Structures are given as C-alpha cells and as structure tokens.
mmCIF file of C-alpha atoms in Angstrom:
data_model
loop_
_atom_site.group_PDB
_atom_site.id
_atom_site.type_symbol
_atom_site.label_atom_id
_atom_site.label_comp_id
_atom_site.label_asym_id
_atom_site.label_seq_id
_atom_site.Cartn_x
_atom_site.Cartn_y
_atom_site.Cartn_z
ATOM 1 C CA MET A 1 24.409 25.907 73.507
ATOM 2 C CA ARG A 2 25.817 25.704 77.004
ATOM 3 C CA GLN A 3 26.036 21.901 76.620
ATOM 4 C CA LEU A 4 28.071 22.316 73.423
ATOM 5 C CA GLN A 5 30.312 24.746 75.283
ATOM 6 C CA LYS A 6 30.863 22.239 78.103
ATOM 7 C CA GLU A 7 31.779 19.535 75.598
ATOM 8 C CA ASN A 8 34.132 21.676 73.497
ATOM 9 C CA GLY A 9 35.479 24.193 76.022
ATOM 10 C CA VAL A 10 35.160 27.159 73.680
ATOM 11 C CA LEU A 11 31.936 27.771 71.777
ATOM 12 C CA VAL A 12 32.261 29.060 68.211
ATOM 13 C CA VAL A 13 28.932 30.380 66.899
ATOM 14 C CA LEU A 14 28.055 31.402 63.354
ATOM 15 C CA GLU A 15 25.038 33.673 63.399
ATOM 16 C CA ILE A 16 23.464 33.894 59.956
ATOM 17 C CA GLY A 17 21.535 37.067 59.244
ATOM 18 C CA ALA A 18 22.997 38.608 62.381
ATOM 19 C CA GLY A 19 21.318 41.958 61.705
ATOM 20 C CA ALA A 20 22.246 44.403 64.464
ATOM 21 C CA GLY A 21 23.480 41.682 66.817
ATOM 22 C CA ALA A 22 20.370 41.469 68.998
ATOM 23 C CA ASN A 23 21.068 37.806 69.833
ATOM 24 C CA PHE A 24 24.586 38.386 71.177
ATOM 25 C CA LYS A 25 23.282 38.993 74.690
ATOM 26 C CA PHE A 26 21.782 35.482 74.728
ATOM 27 C CA PHE A 27 24.978 33.619 73.798
ATOM 28 C CA PRO A 28 26.865 31.831 76.607
ATOM 29 C CA ASP A 29 29.828 33.537 78.272
ATOM 30 C CA GLY A 30 33.021 33.173 76.285
ATOM 31 C CA SER A 31 31.291 32.526 72.950
ATOM 32 C CA LYS A 32 33.296 33.406 69.855
ATOM 33 C CA VAL A 33 30.968 34.743 67.173
ATOM 34 C CA LEU A 34 31.168 34.909 63.401
ATOM 35 C CA ALA A 35 28.413 37.254 62.216
ATOM 36 C CA LEU A 36 27.141 36.685 58.676
ATOM 37 C CA GLU A 37 25.156 39.679 57.455
ATOM 38 C CA PRO A 38 24.471 40.706 53.840
ATOM 39 C CA ASN A 39 23.396 44.259 54.768
ATOM 40 C CA ILE A 40 26.499 46.454 55.061
ATOM 41 C CA HIS A 41 24.470 49.081 56.933
ATOM 42 C CA CYS A 42 24.279 46.696 59.908
ATOM 43 C CA VAL A 43 28.056 46.546 60.465
ATOM 44 C CA LYS A 44 28.145 49.568 62.781
ATOM 45 C CA TYR A 45 25.306 48.140 64.884
ATOM 46 C CA LEU A 46 26.903 44.689 64.991
ATOM 47 C CA GLN A 47 30.088 46.236 66.352
ATOM 48 C CA GLU A 48 28.126 48.236 68.943
ATOM 49 C CA SER A 49 26.195 45.139 70.049
ATOM 50 C CA ALA A 50 29.423 43.164 70.350
ATOM 51 C CA SER A 51 30.922 45.916 72.522
ATOM 52 C CA ALA A 52 27.821 45.959 74.725
ATOM 53 C CA ALA A 53 27.876 42.155 75.048
ATOM 54 C CA SER A 54 31.339 41.962 76.576
ATOM 55 C CA HIS A 55 30.830 38.281 77.433
ATOM 56 C CA VAL A 56 31.178 37.348 73.734
ATOM 57 C CA GLN A 57 34.023 37.887 71.298
ATOM 58 C CA LEU A 58 33.141 38.985 67.771
ATOM 59 C CA LEU A 59 35.655 37.159 65.568
ATOM 60 C CA ASP A 60 34.522 38.518 62.220
ATOM 61 C CA ILE A 61 31.688 40.147 60.324
ATOM 62 C CA ILE A 62 31.184 38.335 57.038
ATOM 63 C CA ASP A 63 29.454 40.153 54.198
ATOM 64 C CA GLY A 64 27.461 37.586 52.285
ATOM 65 C CA SER A 65 24.680 35.052 52.137
ATOM 66 C CA ILE A 66 24.555 31.607 53.727
ATOM 67 C CA GLU A 67 24.177 29.902 50.340
ATOM 68 C CA ASP A 68 27.968 29.990 49.833
ATOM 69 C CA ILE A 69 30.447 30.979 52.521
ATOM 70 C CA SER A 70 33.071 28.376 51.628
ATOM 71 C CA ALA A 71 35.737 31.068 51.192
ATOM 72 C CA GLU A 72 35.055 32.540 54.637
ATOM 73 C CA VAL A 73 34.189 29.587 56.904
ATOM 74 C CA LYS A 74 36.020 26.248 56.881
ATOM 75 C CA ASP A 75 34.356 22.836 56.930
ATOM 76 C CA GLY A 76 33.484 21.615 60.426
ATOM 77 C CA SER A 77 34.706 24.781 62.126
ATOM 78 C CA VAL A 78 31.717 25.962 64.202
ATOM 79 C CA ASP A 79 29.908 24.430 67.162
ATOM 80 C CA ALA A 80 26.581 26.144 66.551
ATOM 81 C CA VAL A 81 24.768 28.040 63.825
ATOM 82 C CA VAL A 82 21.998 30.424 64.846
ATOM 83 C CA GLY A 83 19.400 31.674 62.365
ATOM 84 C CA THR A 84 16.508 33.953 63.237
ATOM 85 C CA TYR A 85 14.117 34.694 60.356
ATOM 86 C CA VAL A 86 16.698 33.867 57.682
ATOM 87 C CA LEU A 87 15.493 31.003 55.491
ATOM 88 C CA CYS A 88 12.480 33.010 54.301
ATOM 89 C CA SER A 89 14.809 35.307 52.384
ATOM 90 C CA VAL A 90 17.466 33.014 50.924
ATOM 91 C CA ASN A 91 17.266 32.258 47.213
ATOM 92 C CA ASN A 92 18.284 28.611 47.546
ATOM 93 C CA THR A 93 17.114 27.020 50.789
ATOM 94 C CA GLU A 94 18.751 23.653 50.052
ATOM 95 C CA ALA A 95 22.133 25.307 49.418
ATOM 96 C CA ALA A 96 21.781 27.330 52.628
ATOM 97 C CA LEU A 97 21.082 24.218 54.707
ATOM 98 C CA ASN A 98 23.949 22.358 53.023
ATOM 99 C CA GLU A 99 26.312 25.194 53.981
ATOM 100 C CA ILE A 100 25.023 25.095 57.554
ATOM 101 C CA LYS A 101 25.753 21.360 57.711
ATOM 102 C CA ARG A 102 29.146 21.837 56.068
ATOM 103 C CA VAL A 103 30.418 24.407 58.605
ATOM 104 C CA LEU A 104 29.104 22.563 61.676
ATOM 105 C CA LYS A 105 31.446 20.324 63.642
ATOM 106 C CA PRO A 106 30.266 16.740 64.210
ATOM 107 C CA ASN A 107 27.358 16.904 66.692
ATOM 108 C CA GLY A 108 27.149 20.668 66.134
ATOM 109 C CA LYS A 109 23.703 22.235 66.259
ATOM 110 C CA TYR A 110 21.703 24.584 64.089
ATOM 111 C CA TYR A 111 19.239 26.644 66.174
ATOM 112 C CA PHE A 112 16.437 28.340 64.267
ATOM 113 C CA VAL A 113 13.295 30.449 64.519
ATOM 114 C CA GLU A 114 11.380 30.997 61.283
ATOM 115 C CA HIS A 115 7.987 32.293 60.248
ATOM 116 C CA VAL A 116 6.352 29.787 57.900
ATOM 117 C CA ARG A 117 3.384 29.075 55.670
ATOM 118 C CA ASP A 118 0.077 28.347 57.357
ATOM 119 C CA ASP A 119 -1.075 24.801 56.636
ATOM 120 C CA TYR A 120 -4.782 25.622 56.558
ATOM 121 C CA TYR A 121 -5.350 26.730 52.978
ATOM 122 C CA ASN A 122 -8.735 28.317 53.614
ATOM 123 C CA SER A 123 -7.700 30.182 56.758
ATOM 124 C CA TRP A 124 -7.481 33.967 56.882
ATOM 125 C CA THR A 125 -3.808 33.586 57.721
ATOM 126 C CA HIS A 126 -3.059 31.568 54.588
ATOM 127 C CA ILE A 127 -5.141 33.894 52.424
ATOM 128 C CA SER A 128 -3.287 36.911 53.843
ATOM 129 C CA GLN A 129 0.036 35.154 53.159
ATOM 130 C CA ARG A 130 -0.896 34.631 49.510
ATOM 131 C CA LEU A 131 -1.966 38.267 49.204
ATOM 132 C CA MET A 132 1.129 39.647 50.956
ATOM 133 C CA HIS A 133 3.637 37.334 49.256
ATOM 134 C CA PRO A 134 4.448 39.550 46.235
ATOM 135 C CA ILE A 135 4.631 42.674 48.397
ATOM 136 C CA MET A 136 6.929 41.064 50.983
ATOM 137 C CA LYS A 137 9.088 39.505 48.261
ATOM 138 C CA PHE A 138 9.508 42.846 46.499
ATOM 139 C CA PHE A 139 10.146 45.064 49.524
ATOM 140 C CA ALA A 140 11.846 42.679 51.979
ATOM 141 C CA GLY A 141 13.054 39.759 49.853
ATOM 142 C CA CYS A 142 10.963 37.523 52.107
ATOM 143 C CA ASP A 143 8.822 34.532 51.166
ATOM 144 C CA CYS A 144 6.221 34.790 53.923
ATOM 145 C CA ALA A 145 4.542 31.563 52.779
ATOM 146 C CA LYS A 146 7.541 29.215 52.581
ATOM 147 C CA ASN A 147 7.111 25.700 53.976
ATOM 148 C CA THR A 148 10.536 25.961 55.623
ATOM 149 C CA TRP A 149 10.060 22.937 57.879
ATOM 150 C CA THR A 150 10.036 20.589 54.864
ATOM 151 C CA PHE A 151 13.418 21.892 53.702
ATOM 152 C CA ILE A 152 14.897 21.370 57.174
ATOM 153 C CA GLU A 153 13.347 17.880 57.415
ATOM 154 C CA ARG A 154 14.883 16.863 54.067
ATOM 155 C CA ALA A 155 18.322 18.380 54.777
ATOM 156 C CA GLY A 156 19.690 15.171 56.299
ATOM 157 C CA PHE A 157 20.466 16.245 59.851
ATOM 158 C CA LYS A 158 20.968 13.270 62.181
ATOM 159 C CA GLU A 159 18.601 14.797 64.748
ATOM 160 C CA LEU A 160 15.785 17.300 64.326
ATOM 161 C CA ASN A 161 13.606 18.735 67.057
ATOM 162 C CA TYR A 162 11.211 21.554 66.232
ATOM 163 C CA HIS A 163 7.846 22.899 67.284
ATOM 164 C CA ARG A 164 5.151 24.840 65.511
ATOM 165 C CA MET A 165 3.510 27.799 67.155
ATOM 166 C CA THR A 166 1.274 30.697 66.302
ATOM 167 C CA VAL A 167 2.434 34.043 67.589
ATOM 168 C CA PRO A 168 -0.389 35.751 69.514
ATOM 169 C CA ASN A 169 -2.507 38.622 68.238
ATOM 170 C CA GLY A 170 -0.685 41.878 67.766
ATOM 171 C CA TYR A 171 1.685 40.339 65.224
ATOM 172 C CA ALA A 172 0.898 40.679 61.520
ATOM 173 C CA LEU A 173 -1.593 37.932 60.642
ATOM 174 C CA PHE A 174 0.439 36.669 57.676
ATOM 175 C CA LEU A 175 3.590 36.289 59.845
ATOM 176 C CA ARG A 176 2.010 34.525 62.831
ATOM 177 C CA PRO A 177 2.782 30.838 62.007
ATOM 178 C CA HIS A 178 6.286 29.958 63.267
ATOM 179 C CA ILE A 179 8.642 27.060 63.842
ATOM 180 C CA TYR A 180 11.514 26.974 66.303
ATOM 181 C CA GLY A 181 13.971 24.280 67.261
ATOM 182 C CA TYR A 182 17.330 22.761 66.494
ATOM 183 C CA ALA A 183 18.930 20.285 64.136
ATOM 184 C CA ALA A 184 22.109 18.345 64.935
ATOM 185 C CA LYS A 185 24.761 17.284 62.437
#
C-alpha cells in the first residue's frame, strides 16, 4: 500500500468487514479510511480504534454489505480495498468482487486474506469443513468451505497474486486452509 501512497500522494482505503478496526494500525501514515461494517455493534470499537491509530483518518463508517455500496462509494474513488475474512460470508461473491473493482481507481489494489475450502476431499480438514458448514452458516453466516480463489480468479482483475497456506495447529481444523494476496484493477 505504501507504493500506492507514493504514486497518489494520499491513500484512500476501503476496508470491507472492518469489524473493530484491528487493521487500522497496519495502514500507512496519512491513510484515509472508509470502514464498511454491517454489524452496528462494531461502530463504537471502530471509532476507538481510529482514535488509537492517530496516523489514519477515519472518513466514514458505512453500514452495509460489499455486494452493493453504489450509494455510498463512487466509482474509481479508492486506492485500495482491504478484506480480511469477508468473502466467506457474503451472499453473492461475484457481486462483491464487482463492487470492489468498481470502487477501485485504475491500478488500485484489493488486498485479501480468506479461509477457504480444502482441496483434498478425503482429508480430515475437508471432512470437518463439510460437517461444520451448516453450523458455521447458521451461527456466523460463514461458508467455511467456499472455493474463494476461483471467484477471485474469474473476477477479471488485470493482475492477481495470491498464495495458499495452511495455518498451523492450534487453529480450528476446518478453518486452517487460507489464501492471501492482492488483485490489481
């Protein structure tokens, strides 16, 4: 993100699923942040995190989902979109990725970390994902077995760079497969 900031002077970041604002401390100095969060109970914590991270400016807290923020965020208005464990819980992944592309400036980047489906169908991880899927969907709105990487690959970004990893033991078995990376518009 620092490279985007150097190119554009000011860095405007849209964080989708901002939660309590835990990522604010990692944003470059002078970042201007739009925080998209559907849980109204997080607003107080977002404001506290923004106050604690004095190097960033919280422009707005947007109540909603990434599938349609056309009323709140203009086309080509942000330098970077950050999403941490978001696409597992959106209802329409294609619409979410289209909105991300729509709000990004040319050459803007979408940075992501997502837990994903395990590719090995007979593994304990995949079996646990199939067993936990209905429970996670009901209680957390999360599809713990989504093949998120295929949605990102098909979204039509001009550049895509991501890596797969397995989070070490100590993390819930069904949530261990991850991807992280960026996509450029």
